[in-house]
């Protein structure tokens, strides 16, 4: 069996940059690495992503939103994650089921347990070995995003929503301390990279 690592945090916490470093680290150590982002990562999941992030869909029901994220994830598990783990590869996820637990479960208020229960069906037995939580005050992340591109449907949620997300990740990390490691993402890119790699080396 392979190894599944997820990277989580509020919008604009710097996940993509760090995923590049993580990928290089594992490749240099001789592992086969697969990287995927959520929502997306397969043809079908990318179509669901378009529906989820489209600013035309501001009236989407929170429950419909939860199921769409779960559906995109189920397809990714089926097509990419499970086959890679079965082949002994390292899978690095840019967001995974904890994003749903925080955004839909806590920030939308649908409940963390409900969200995990719904998603369990699509995970089909896949379990996360390690989750890196990049902790950042919400205003910092969002202003980074605003300067990069036009805001998508999720980013357009108000400051209150994004505060709940940032707080929600802290709650979740406290709930699963053996799996989720929190890293201060206000530090420099290089410092965050070193902190993450230290956690990974300890795990291996
Ligand atoms: P994306 O552009 O990928 O954001 P980021 O670069 O911050 O990862 O957009 C994904 C958005 O969807 C982001 O606002 C988080 C949200 N999201 C959920 O609400 N639930 C989920 O299960 C996932 C995976 C993402």
JSON list of C-alpha atoms and ligand atoms in Angstrom, two decimals:
[
{"chain": "A", "resi": 1, "resn": "UNK", "atom": "CA", "xyz": [0.00, 0.00, 0.00]},
{"chain": "A", "resi": 2, "resn": "UNK", "atom": "CA", "xyz": [1.11, 3.55, -0.73]},
{"chain": "A", "resi": 3, "resn": "UNK", "atom": "CA", "xyz": [0.98, 6.66, 1.39]},
{"chain": "A", "resi": 4, "resn": "UNK", "atom": "CA", "xyz": [-1.68, 9.39, 1.29]},
{"chain": "A", "resi": 5, "resn": "UNK", "atom": "CA", "xyz": [-0.87, 12.94, 2.41]},
{"chain": "A", "resi": 6, "resn": "UNK", "atom": "CA", "xyz": [-3.31, 15.85, 2.20]},
{"chain": "A", "resi": 7, "resn": "UNK", "atom": "CA", "xyz": [-2.56, 19.53, 2.38]},
{"chain": "A", "resi": 8, "resn": "UNK", "atom": "CA", "xyz": [-5.30, 21.72, 3.84]},
{"chain": "A", "resi": 9, "resn": "UNK", "atom": "CA", "xyz": [-5.96, 25.31, 4.83]},
{"chain": "A", "resi": 10, "resn": "UNK", "atom": "CA", "xyz": [-7.97, 28.47, 4.10]},
{"chain": "A", "resi": 11, "resn": "UNK", "atom": "CA", "xyz": [-8.06, 29.99, 0.61]},
{"chain": "A", "resi": 12, "resn": "UNK", "atom": "CA", "xyz": [-4.69, 31.50, -0.33]},
{"chain": "A", "resi": 13, "resn": "UNK", "atom": "CA", "xyz": [-2.65, 29.72, 2.36]},
{"chain": "A", "resi": 14, "resn": "UNK", "atom": "CA", "xyz": [0.06, 28.80, -0.15]},
{"chain": "A", "resi": 15, "resn": "UNK", "atom": "CA", "xyz": [-0.71, 25.12, -0.74]},
{"chain": "A", "resi": 16, "resn": "UNK", "atom": "CA", "xyz": [0.23, 24.98, -4.41]},
{"chain": "A", "resi": 17, "resn": "UNK", "atom": "CA", "xyz": [3.78, 26.26, -3.86]},
{"chain": "A", "resi": 18, "resn": "UNK", "atom": "CA", "xyz": [4.35, 23.81, -1.01]},
{"chain": "A", "resi": 19, "resn": "UNK", "atom": "CA", "xyz": [2.96, 20.89, -2.99]},
{"chain": "A", "resi": 20, "resn": "UNK", "atom": "CA", "xyz": [5.67, 21.50, -5.59]},
{"chain": "A", "resi": 21, "resn": "UNK", "atom": "CA", "xyz": [8.35, 21.18, -2.88]},
{"chain": "A", "resi": 22, "resn": "UNK", "atom": "CA", "xyz": [6.73, 18.05, -1.42]},
{"chain": "A", "resi": 23, "resn": "UNK", "atom": "CA", "xyz": [6.57, 16.42, -4.82]},
{"chain": "A", "resi": 24, "resn": "UNK", "atom": "CA", "xyz": [10.27, 17.13, -5.46]},
{"chain": "A", "resi": 25, "resn": "UNK", "atom": "CA", "xyz": [11.21, 15.78, -2.04]},
{"chain": "A", "resi": 26, "resn": "UNK", "atom": "CA", "xyz": [9.47, 12.43, -2.57]},
{"chain": "A", "resi": 27, "resn": "UNK", "atom": "CA", "xyz": [10.75, 12.11, -6.14]},
{"chain": "A", "resi": 28, "resn": "UNK", "atom": "CA", "xyz": [14.33, 12.71, -4.92]},
{"chain": "A", "resi": 29, "resn": "UNK", "atom": "CA", "xyz": [13.85, 10.02, -2.28]},
{"chain": "A", "resi": 30, "resn": "UNK", "atom": "CA", "xyz": [12.94, 7.61, -5.07]},
{"chain": "A", "resi": 31, "resn": "UNK", "atom": "CA", "xyz": [9.18, 7.42, -4.53]},
{"chain": "A", "resi": 32, "resn": "UNK", "atom": "CA", "xyz": [6.62, 7.46, -7.32]},
{"chain": "A", "resi": 33, "resn": "UNK", "atom": "CA", "xyz": [4.41, 10.47, -6.63]},
{"chain": "A", "resi": 34, "resn": "UNK", "atom": "CA", "xyz": [0.92, 11.39, -7.78]},
{"chain": "A", "resi": 35, "resn": "UNK", "atom": "CA", "xyz": [-0.43, 14.88, -7.12]},
{"chain": "A", "resi": 36, "resn": "UNK", "atom": "CA", "xyz": [-4.10, 15.83, -7.47]},
{"chain": "A", "resi": 37, "resn": "UNK", "atom": "CA", "xyz": [-6.19, 18.86, -6.58]},
{"chain": "A", "resi": 38, "resn": "UNK", "atom": "CA", "xyz": [-9.73, 19.05, -5.31]},
{"chain": "A", "resi": 39, "resn": "UNK", "atom": "CA", "xyz": [-12.28, 19.64, -6.56]},
{"chain": "A", "resi": 40, "resn": "UNK", "atom": "CA", "xyz": [-11.02, 18.25, -9.88]},
{"chain": "A", "resi": 41, "resn": "UNK", "atom": "CA", "xyz": [-8.27, 15.92, -11.02]},
{"chain": "A", "resi": 42, "resn": "UNK", "atom": "CA", "xyz": [-10.33, 13.87, -13.51]},
{"chain": "A", "resi": 43, "resn": "UNK", "atom": "CA", "xyz": [-12.39, 14.86, -16.55]},
{"chain": "A", "resi": 44, "resn": "UNK", "atom": "CA", "xyz": [-15.67, 14.34, -14.70]},
{"chain": "A", "resi": 45, "resn": "UNK", "atom": "CA", "xyz": [-14.44, 15.94, -11.46]},
{"chain": "A", "resi": 46, "resn": "UNK", "atom": "CA", "xyz": [-13.23, 19.03, -13.36]},
{"chain": "A", "resi": 47, "resn": "UNK", "atom": "CA", "xyz": [-16.72, 19.42, -14.84]},
{"chain": "A", "resi": 48, "resn": "UNK", "atom": "CA", "xyz": [-18.18, 19.26, -11.34]},
{"chain": "A", "resi": 49, "resn": "UNK", "atom": "CA", "xyz": [-15.55, 21.82, -10.23]},
{"chain": "A", "resi": 50, "resn": "UNK", "atom": "CA", "xyz": [-16.81, 24.22, -12.91]},
{"chain": "A", "resi": 51, "resn": "UNK", "atom": "CA", "xyz": [-20.36, 23.95, -11.52]},
{"chain": "A", "resi": 52, "resn": "UNK", "atom": "CA", "xyz": [-19.13, 24.43, -7.95]},
{"chain": "A", "resi": 53, "resn": "UNK", "atom": "CA", "xyz": [-17.00, 27.52, -8.59]},
{"chain": "A", "resi": 54, "resn": "UNK", "atom": "CA", "xyz": [-19.21, 29.21, -11.23]},
{"chain": "A", "resi": 55, "resn": "UNK", "atom": "CA", "xyz": [-20.39, 32.63, -9.96]},
{"chain": "A", "resi": 56, "resn": "UNK", "atom": "CA", "xyz": [-23.61, 32.01, -11.95]},
{"chain": "A", "resi": 57, "resn": "UNK", "atom": "CA", "xyz": [-24.54, 29.45, -9.28]},
{"chain": "A", "resi": 58, "resn": "UNK", "atom": "CA", "xyz": [-24.72, 31.73, -6.23]},
{"chain": "A", "resi": 59, "resn": "UNK", "atom": "CA", "xyz": [-28.11, 30.20, -5.29]},
{"chain": "A", "resi": 60, "resn": "UNK", "atom": "CA", "xyz": [-26.69, 26.66, -4.86]},
{"chain": "A", "resi": 61, "resn": "UNK", "atom": "CA", "xyz": [-28.17, 24.83, -1.87]},
{"chain": "A", "resi": 62, "resn": "UNK", "atom": "CA", "xyz": [-25.55, 23.95, 0.80]},
{"chain": "A", "resi": 63, "resn": "UNK", "atom": "CA", "xyz": [-26.55, 20.28, 0.72]},
{"chain": "A", "resi": 64, "resn": "UNK", "atom": "CA", "xyz": [-26.28, 20.17, -3.08]},
{"chain": "A", "resi": 65, "resn": "UNK", "atom": "CA", "xyz": [-22.84, 21.76, -2.69]},
{"chain": "A", "resi": 66, "resn": "UNK", "atom": "CA", "xyz": [-21.77, 19.08, -0.19]},
{"chain": "A", "resi": 67, "resn": "UNK", "atom": "CA", "xyz": [-22.89, 16.27, -2.51]},
{"chain": "A", "resi": 68, "resn": "UNK", "atom": "CA", "xyz": [-21.16, 17.80, -5.53]},
{"chain": "A", "resi": 69, "resn": "UNK", "atom": "CA", "xyz": [-17.84, 18.02, -3.68]},
{"chain": "A", "resi": 70, "resn": "UNK", "atom": "CA", "xyz": [-18.36, 14.43, -2.51]},
{"chain": "A", "resi": 71, "resn": "UNK", "atom": "CA", "xyz": [-19.22, 13.30, -6.06]},
{"chain": "A", "resi": 72, "resn": "UNK", "atom": "CA", "xyz": [-16.12, 14.94, -7.56]},
{"chain": "A", "resi": 73, "resn": "UNK", "atom": "CA", "xyz": [-14.08, 13.24, -4.82]},
{"chain": "A", "resi": 74, "resn": "UNK", "atom": "CA", "xyz": [-15.62, 9.79, -5.41]},
{"chain": "A", "resi": 75, "resn": "UNK", "atom": "CA", "xyz": [-14.63, 9.93, -9.09]},
{"chain": "A", "resi": 76, "resn": "UNK", "atom": "CA", "xyz": [-11.08, 11.00, -8.18]},
{"chain": "A", "resi": 77, "resn": "UNK", "atom": "CA", "xyz": [-10.77, 8.18, -5.63]},
{"chain": "A", "resi": 78, "resn": "UNK", "atom": "CA", "xyz": [-11.98, 5.68, -8.22]},
{"chain": "A", "resi": 79, "resn": "UNK", "atom": "CA", "xyz": [-9.85, 6.86, -11.13]},
{"chain": "A", "resi": 80, "resn": "UNK", "atom": "CA", "xyz": [-6.68, 8.17, -9.51]},
{"chain": "A", "resi": 81, "resn": "UNK", "atom": "CA", "xyz": [-6.21, 7.80, -5.75]},
{"chain": "A", "resi": 82, "resn": "UNK", "atom": "CA", "xyz": [-7.10, 4.15, -5.14]},
{"chain": "A", "resi": 83, "resn": "UNK", "atom": "CA", "xyz": [-5.17, 2.80, -8.15]},
{"chain": "A", "resi": 84, "resn": "UNK", "atom": "CA", "xyz": [-2.10, 4.86, -7.15]},
{"chain": "A", "resi": 85, "resn": "UNK", "atom": "CA", "xyz": [-2.19, 3.66, -3.53]},
{"chain": "A", "resi": 86, "resn": "UNK", "atom": "CA", "xyz": [-2.71, 0.06, -4.64]},
{"chain": "A", "resi": 87, "resn": "UNK", "atom": "CA", "xyz": [0.41, 0.43, -6.81]},
{"chain": "A", "resi": 88, "resn": "UNK", "atom": "CA", "xyz": [2.40, 1.61, -3.75]},
{"chain": "A", "resi": 89, "resn": "UNK", "atom": "CA", "xyz": [2.72, 5.25, -4.82]},
{"chain": "A", "resi": 90, "resn": "UNK", "atom": "CA", "xyz": [2.76, 8.38, -2.67]},
{"chain": "A", "resi": 91, "resn": "UNK", "atom": "CA", "xyz": [-0.39, 10.44, -3.26]},
{"chain": "A", "resi": 92, "resn": "UNK", "atom": "CA", "xyz": [-0.30, 14.14, -2.38]},
{"chain": "A", "resi": 93, "resn": "UNK", "atom": "CA", "xyz": [-3.72, 15.81, -2.26]},
{"chain": "A", "resi": 94, "resn": "UNK", "atom": "CA", "xyz": [-4.22, 19.56, -2.65]},
{"chain": "A", "resi": 95, "resn": "UNK", "atom": "CA", "xyz": [-7.33, 19.53, -0.41]},
{"chain": "A", "resi": 96, "resn": "UNK", "atom": "CA", "xyz": [-9.30, 16.39, 0.42]},
{"chain": "A", "resi": 97, "resn": "UNK", "atom": "CA", "xyz": [-12.20, 15.32, 2.62]},
{"chain": "A", "resi": 98, "resn": "UNK", "atom": "CA", "xyz": [-11.21, 17.69, 5.47]},
{"chain": "A", "resi": 99, "resn": "UNK", "atom": "CA", "xyz": [-11.99, 20.62, 3.15]},
{"chain": "A", "resi": 100, "resn": "UNK", "atom": "CA", "xyz": [-15.58, 19.40, 3.05]},
{"chain": "A", "resi": 101, "resn": "UNK", "atom": "CA", "xyz": [-15.58, 18.85, 6.83]},
{"chain": "A", "resi": 102, "resn": "UNK", "atom": "CA", "xyz": [-14.50, 22.49, 7.34]},
{"chain": "A", "resi": 103, "resn": "UNK", "atom": "CA", "xyz": [-16.20, 24.40, 4.48]},
{"chain": "A", "resi": 104, "resn": "UNK", "atom": "CA", "xyz": [-19.47, 22.42, 4.35]},
{"chain": "A", "resi": 105, "resn": "UNK", "atom": "CA", "xyz": [-19.52, 20.86, 7.83]},
{"chain": "A", "resi": 106, "resn": "UNK", "atom": "CA", "xyz": [-18.39, 23.81, 9.95]},
{"chain": "A", "resi": 107, "resn": "UNK", "atom": "CA", "xyz": [-18.62, 27.02, 7.88]},
{"chain": "A", "resi": 108, "resn": "UNK", "atom": "CA", "xyz": [-21.90, 26.05, 6.16]},
{"chain": "A", "resi": 109, "resn": "UNK", "atom": "CA", "xyz": [-23.09, 24.40, 9.37]},
{"chain": "A", "resi": 110, "resn": "UNK", "atom": "CA", "xyz": [-24.05, 20.98, 7.98]},
{"chain": "A", "resi": 111, "resn": "UNK", "atom": "CA", "xyz": [-22.06, 19.18, 10.68]},
{"chain": "A", "resi": 112, "resn": "UNK", "atom": "CA", "xyz": [-18.65, 17.50, 10.54]},
{"chain": "A", "resi": 113, "resn": "UNK", "atom": "CA", "xyz": [-19.99, 14.01, 11.27]},
{"chain": "A", "resi": 114, "resn": "UNK", "atom": "CA", "xyz": [-22.64, 14.26, 8.54]},
{"chain": "A", "resi": 115, "resn": "UNK", "atom": "CA", "xyz": [-20.03, 15.35, 6.01]},
{"chain": "A", "resi": 116, "resn": "UNK", "atom": "CA", "xyz": [-17.62, 12.50, 6.88]},
{"chain": "A", "resi": 117, "resn": "UNK", "atom": "CA", "xyz": [-20.50, 10.01, 6.76]},
{"chain": "A", "resi": 118, "resn": "UNK", "atom": "CA", "xyz": [-21.59, 11.13, 3.27]},
{"chain": "A", "resi": 119, "resn": "UNK", "atom": "CA", "xyz": [-18.00, 11.17, 2.02]},
{"chain": "A", "resi": 120, "resn": "UNK", "atom": "CA", "xyz": [-17.14, 7.75, 3.43]},
{"chain": "A", "resi": 121, "resn": "UNK", "atom": "CA", "xyz": [-19.24, 6.17, 0.69]},
{"chain": "A", "resi": 122, "resn": "UNK", "atom": "CA", "xyz": [-17.06, 7.75, -2.01]},
{"chain": "A", "resi": 123, "resn": "UNK", "atom": "CA", "xyz": [-13.76, 7.18, -0.17]},
{"chain": "A", "resi": 124, "resn": "UNK", "atom": "CA", "xyz": [-14.38, 3.46, -0.52]},
{"chain": "A", "resi": 125, "resn": "UNK", "atom": "CA", "xyz": [-11.93, 2.48, 2.22]},
{"chain": "A", "resi": 126, "resn": "UNK", "atom": "CA", "xyz": [-9.20, 5.00, 1.37]},
{"chain": "A", "resi": 127, "resn": "UNK", "atom": "CA", "xyz": [-7.68, 6.52, 4.54]},
{"chain": "A", "resi": 128, "resn": "UNK", "atom": "CA", "xyz": [-5.39, 9.54, 5.00]},
{"chain": "A", "resi": 129, "resn": "UNK", "atom": "CA", "xyz": [-1.97, 8.88, 6.57]},
{"chain": "A", "resi": 130, "resn": "UNK", "atom": "CA", "xyz": [-0.96, 12.50, 7.23]},
{"chain": "A", "resi": 131, "resn": "UNK", "atom": "CA", "xyz": [-2.61, 15.91, 6.89]},
{"chain": "A", "resi": 132, "resn": "UNK", "atom": "CA", "xyz": [-0.63, 19.14, 6.84]},
{"chain": "A", "resi": 133, "resn": "UNK", "atom": "CA", "xyz": [-2.75, 22.11, 7.92]},
{"chain": "A", "resi": 134, "resn": "UNK", "atom": "CA", "xyz": [-1.39, 25.48, 6.79]},
{"chain": "A", "resi": 135, "resn": "UNK", "atom": "CA", "xyz": [-2.71, 27.90, 9.38]},
{"chain": "A", "resi": 136, "resn": "UNK", "atom": "CA", "xyz": [-3.28, 31.48, 8.24]},
{"chain": "A", "resi": 137, "resn": "UNK", "atom": "CA", "xyz": [-5.55, 34.35, 9.34]},
{"chain": "A", "resi": 138, "resn": "UNK", "atom": "CA", "xyz": [-8.39, 34.47, 6.73]},
{"chain": "A", "resi": 139, "resn": "UNK", "atom": "CA", "xyz": [-7.87, 38.08, 5.62]},
{"chain": "A", "resi": 140, "resn": "UNK", "atom": "CA", "xyz": [-4.26, 37.36, 4.63]},
{"chain": "A", "resi": 141, "resn": "UNK", "atom": "CA", "xyz": [-5.17, 34.44, 2.35]},
{"chain": "A", "resi": 142, "resn": "UNK", "atom": "CA", "xyz": [-8.08, 36.15, 0.67]},
{"chain": "A", "resi": 143, "resn": "UNK", "atom": "CA", "xyz": [-6.20, 39.33, -0.14]},
{"chain": "A", "resi": 144, "resn": "UNK", "atom": "CA", "xyz": [-3.48, 37.18, -1.77]},
{"chain": "A", "resi": 145, "resn": "UNK", "atom": "CA", "xyz": [-6.19, 35.53, -3.90]},
{"chain": "A", "resi": 146, "resn": "UNK", "atom": "CA", "xyz": [-7.84, 38.83, -4.81]},
{"chain": "A", "resi": 147, "resn": "UNK", "atom": "CA", "xyz": [-4.58, 40.06, -6.28]},
{"chain": "A", "resi": 148, "resn": "UNK", "atom": "CA", "xyz": [-4.17, 36.90, -8.38]},
{"chain": "A", "resi": 149, "resn": "UNK", "atom": "CA", "xyz": [-7.46, 36.42, -10.23]},
{"chain": "A", "resi": 150, "resn": "UNK", "atom": "CA", "xyz": [-11.20, 37.06, -10.26]},
{"chain": "A", "resi": 151, "resn": "UNK", "atom": "CA", "xyz": [-12.95, 35.63, -7.21]},
{"chain": "A", "resi": 152, "resn": "UNK", "atom": "CA", "xyz": [-14.82, 32.31, -7.67]},
{"chain": "A", "resi": 153, "resn": "UNK", "atom": "CA", "xyz": [-18.16, 31.37, -6.07]},
{"chain": "A", "resi": 154, "resn": "UNK", "atom": "CA", "xyz": [-16.58, 30.07, -2.84]},
{"chain": "A", "resi": 155, "resn": "UNK", "atom": "CA", "xyz": [-14.14, 32.97, -2.48]},
{"chain": "A", "resi": 156, "resn": "UNK", "atom": "CA", "xyz": [-17.04, 35.41, -2.83]},
{"chain": "A", "resi": 157, "resn": "UNK", "atom": "CA", "xyz": [-18.46, 34.23, 0.52]},
{"chain": "A", "resi": 158, "resn": "UNK", "atom": "CA", "xyz": [-18.09, 36.99, 3.11]},
{"chain": "A", "resi": 159, "resn": "UNK", "atom": "CA", "xyz": [-15.34, 37.56, 5.68]},
{"chain": "A", "resi": 160, "resn": "UNK", "atom": "CA", "xyz": [-17.47, 35.85, 8.31]},
{"chain": "A", "resi": 161, "resn": "UNK", "atom": "CA", "xyz": [-17.48, 32.63, 6.25]},
{"chain": "A", "resi": 162, "resn": "UNK", "atom": "CA", "xyz": [-13.72, 32.72, 5.76]},
{"chain": "A", "resi": 163, "resn": "UNK", "atom": "CA", "xyz": [-13.14, 33.33, 9.48]},
{"chain": "A", "resi": 164, "resn": "UNK", "atom": "CA", "xyz": [-15.24, 30.26, 10.19]},
{"chain": "A", "resi": 165, "resn": "UNK", "atom": "CA", "xyz": [-13.07, 28.30, 7.73]},
{"chain": "A", "resi": 166, "resn": "UNK", "atom": "CA", "xyz": [-9.82, 29.36, 9.40]},
{"chain": "A", "resi": 167, "resn": "UNK", "atom": "CA", "xyz": [-11.26, 28.61, 12.86]},
{"chain": "A", "resi": 168, "resn": "UNK", "atom": "CA", "xyz": [-12.80, 25.37, 11.57]},
{"chain": "A", "resi": 169, "resn": "UNK", "atom": "CA", "xyz": [-9.41, 24.04, 10.52]},
{"chain": "A", "resi": 170, "resn": "UNK", "atom": "CA", "xyz": [-8.05, 24.74, 14.01]},
{"chain": "A", "resi": 171, "resn": "UNK", "atom": "CA", "xyz": [-11.00, 22.86, 15.53]},
{"chain": "A", "resi": 172, "resn": "UNK", "atom": "CA", "xyz": [-10.46, 19.90, 13.23]},
{"chain": "A", "resi": 173, "resn": "UNK", "atom": "CA", "xyz": [-6.72, 19.80, 13.95]},
{"chain": "A", "resi": 174, "resn": "UNK", "atom": "CA", "xyz": [-7.50, 19.71, 17.68]},
{"chain": "A", "resi": 175, "resn": "UNK", "atom": "CA", "xyz": [-9.97, 16.86, 17.08]},
{"chain": "A", "resi": 176, "resn": "UNK", "atom": "CA", "xyz": [-7.48, 14.67, 15.17]},
{"chain": "A", "resi": 177, "resn": "UNK", "atom": "CA", "xyz": [-4.07, 15.56, 16.66]},
{"chain": "A", "resi": 178, "resn": "UNK", "atom": "CA", "xyz": [-2.50, 12.23, 15.67]},
{"chain": "A", "resi": 179, "resn": "UNK", "atom": "CA", "xyz": [-3.26, 12.78, 11.96]},
{"chain": "A", "resi": 180, "resn": "UNK", "atom": "CA", "xyz": [-3.35, 16.56, 11.40]},
{"chain": "A", "resi": 181, "resn": "UNK", "atom": "CA", "xyz": [-0.19, 18.65, 11.91]},
{"chain": "A", "resi": 182, "resn": "UNK", "atom": "CA", "xyz": [-0.63, 22.43, 11.99]},
{"chain": "A", "resi": 183, "resn": "UNK", "atom": "CA", "xyz": [2.06, 24.64, 10.48]},
{"chain": "A", "resi": 184, "resn": "UNK", "atom": "CA", "xyz": [2.25, 28.44, 10.75]},
{"chain": "A", "resi": 185, "resn": "UNK", "atom": "CA", "xyz": [1.80, 29.64, 7.17]},
{"chain": "A", "resi": 186, "resn": "UNK", "atom": "CA", "xyz": [2.54, 33.28, 7.99]},
{"chain": "A", "resi": 187, "resn": "UNK", "atom": "CA", "xyz": [6.25, 32.37, 7.88]},
{"chain": "A", "resi": 188, "resn": "UNK", "atom": "CA", "xyz": [8.30, 32.65, 4.68]},
{"chain": "A", "resi": 189, "resn": "UNK", "atom": "CA", "xyz": [7.76, 30.12, 1.90]},
{"chain": "A", "resi": 190, "resn": "UNK", "atom": "CA", "xyz": [11.15, 28.52, 2.68]},
{"chain": "A", "resi": 191, "resn": "UNK", "atom": "CA", "xyz": [10.46, 28.26, 6.41]},
{"chain": "A", "resi": 192, "resn": "UNK", "atom": "CA", "xyz": [7.06, 26.68, 5.76]},
{"chain": "A", "resi": 193, "resn": "UNK", "atom": "CA", "xyz": [8.71, 24.26, 3.32]},
{"chain": "A", "resi": 194, "resn": "UNK", "atom": "CA", "xyz": [11.31, 23.23, 5.91]},
{"chain": "A", "resi": 195, "resn": "UNK", "atom": "CA", "xyz": [8.63, 22.77, 8.60]},
{"chain": "A", "resi": 196, "resn": "UNK", "atom": "CA", "xyz": [6.57, 20.54, 6.30]},
{"chain": "A", "resi": 197, "resn": "UNK", "atom": "CA", "xyz": [9.55, 18.43, 5.21]},
{"chain": "A", "resi": 198, "resn": "UNK", "atom": "CA", "xyz": [10.57, 17.95, 8.82]},
{"chain": "A", "resi": 199, "resn": "UNK", "atom": "CA", "xyz": [7.11, 16.51, 9.63]},
{"chain": "A", "resi": 200, "resn": "UNK", "atom": "CA", "xyz": [7.25, 14.24, 6.59]},
{"chain": "A", "resi": 201, "resn": "UNK", "atom": "CA", "xyz": [10.75, 12.96, 7.41]},
{"chain": "A", "resi": 202, "resn": "UNK", "atom": "CA", "xyz": [9.59, 12.15, 10.93]},
{"chain": "A", "resi": 203, "resn": "UNK", "atom": "CA", "xyz": [6.65, 10.19, 9.50]},
{"chain": "A", "resi": 204, "resn": "UNK", "atom": "CA", "xyz": [8.70, 8.11, 7.04]},
{"chain": "B", "resi": 1, "resn": "LIG", "atom": "P1", "xyz": [-9.55, 26.41, -5.47]},
{"chain": "B", "resi": 1, "resn": "LIG", "atom": "O1", "xyz": [-9.45, 27.46, -6.51]},
{"chain": "B", "resi": 1, "resn": "LIG", "atom": "O2", "xyz": [-9.00, 25.08, -5.75]},
{"chain": "B", "resi": 1, "resn": "LIG", "atom": "O3", "xyz": [-9.01, 27.02, -4.12]},
{"chain": "B", "resi": 1, "resn": "LIG", "atom": "P2", "xyz": [-7.66, 26.79, -3.36]},
{"chain": "B", "resi": 1, "resn": "LIG", "atom": "O4", "xyz": [-6.59, 27.21, -4.30]},
{"chain": "B", "resi": 1, "resn": "LIG", "atom": "O5", "xyz": [-7.82, 27.65, -2.15]},
{"chain": "B", "resi": 1, "resn": "LIG", "atom": "O6", "xyz": [-7.60, 25.32, -3.01]},
{"chain": "B", "resi": 1, "resn": "LIG", "atom": "O7", "xyz": [-11.10, 26.32, -5.10]},
{"chain": "B", "resi": 1, "resn": "LIG", "atom": "C1", "xyz": [-11.60, 25.37, -4.30]},
{"chain": "B", "resi": 1, "resn": "LIG", "atom": "C2", "xyz": [-12.63, 26.03, -3.41]},
{"chain": "B", "resi": 1, "resn": "LIG", "atom": "O8", "xyz": [-13.56, 25.05, -2.98]},
{"chain": "B", "resi": 1, "resn": "LIG", "atom": "C3", "xyz": [-12.01, 26.61, -2.15]},
{"chain": "B", "resi": 1, "resn": "LIG", "atom": "O9", "xyz": [-12.69, 27.84, -1.84]},
{"chain": "B", "resi": 1, "resn": "LIG", "atom": "C4", "xyz": [-12.34, 25.59, -1.10]},
{"chain": "B", "resi": 1, "resn": "LIG", "atom": "C5", "xyz": [-13.62, 24.99, -1.57]},
{"chain": "B", "resi": 1, "resn": "LIG", "atom": "N1", "xyz": [-13.85, 23.59, -1.18]},
{"chain": "B", "resi": 1, "resn": "LIG", "atom": "C6", "xyz": [-14.97, 23.26, -0.40]},
{"chain": "B", "resi": 1, "resn": "LIG", "atom": "O10", "xyz": [-15.75, 24.14, -0.02]},
{"chain": "B", "resi": 1, "resn": "LIG", "atom": "N2", "xyz": [-15.19, 21.95, -0.09]},
{"chain": "B", "resi": 1, "resn": "LIG", "atom": "C7", "xyz": [-14.37, 20.96, -0.52]},
{"chain": "B", "resi": 1, "resn": "LIG", "atom": "O11", "xyz": [-14.62, 19.76, -0.21]},
{"chain": "B", "resi": 1, "resn": "LIG", "atom": "C8", "xyz": [-13.23, 21.30, -1.32]},
{"chain": "B", "resi": 1, "resn": "LIG", "atom": "C9", "xyz": [-12.30, 20.24, -1.82]},
{"chain": "B", "resi": 1, "resn": "LIG", "atom": "C10", "xyz": [-13.01, 22.63, -1.63]}
]
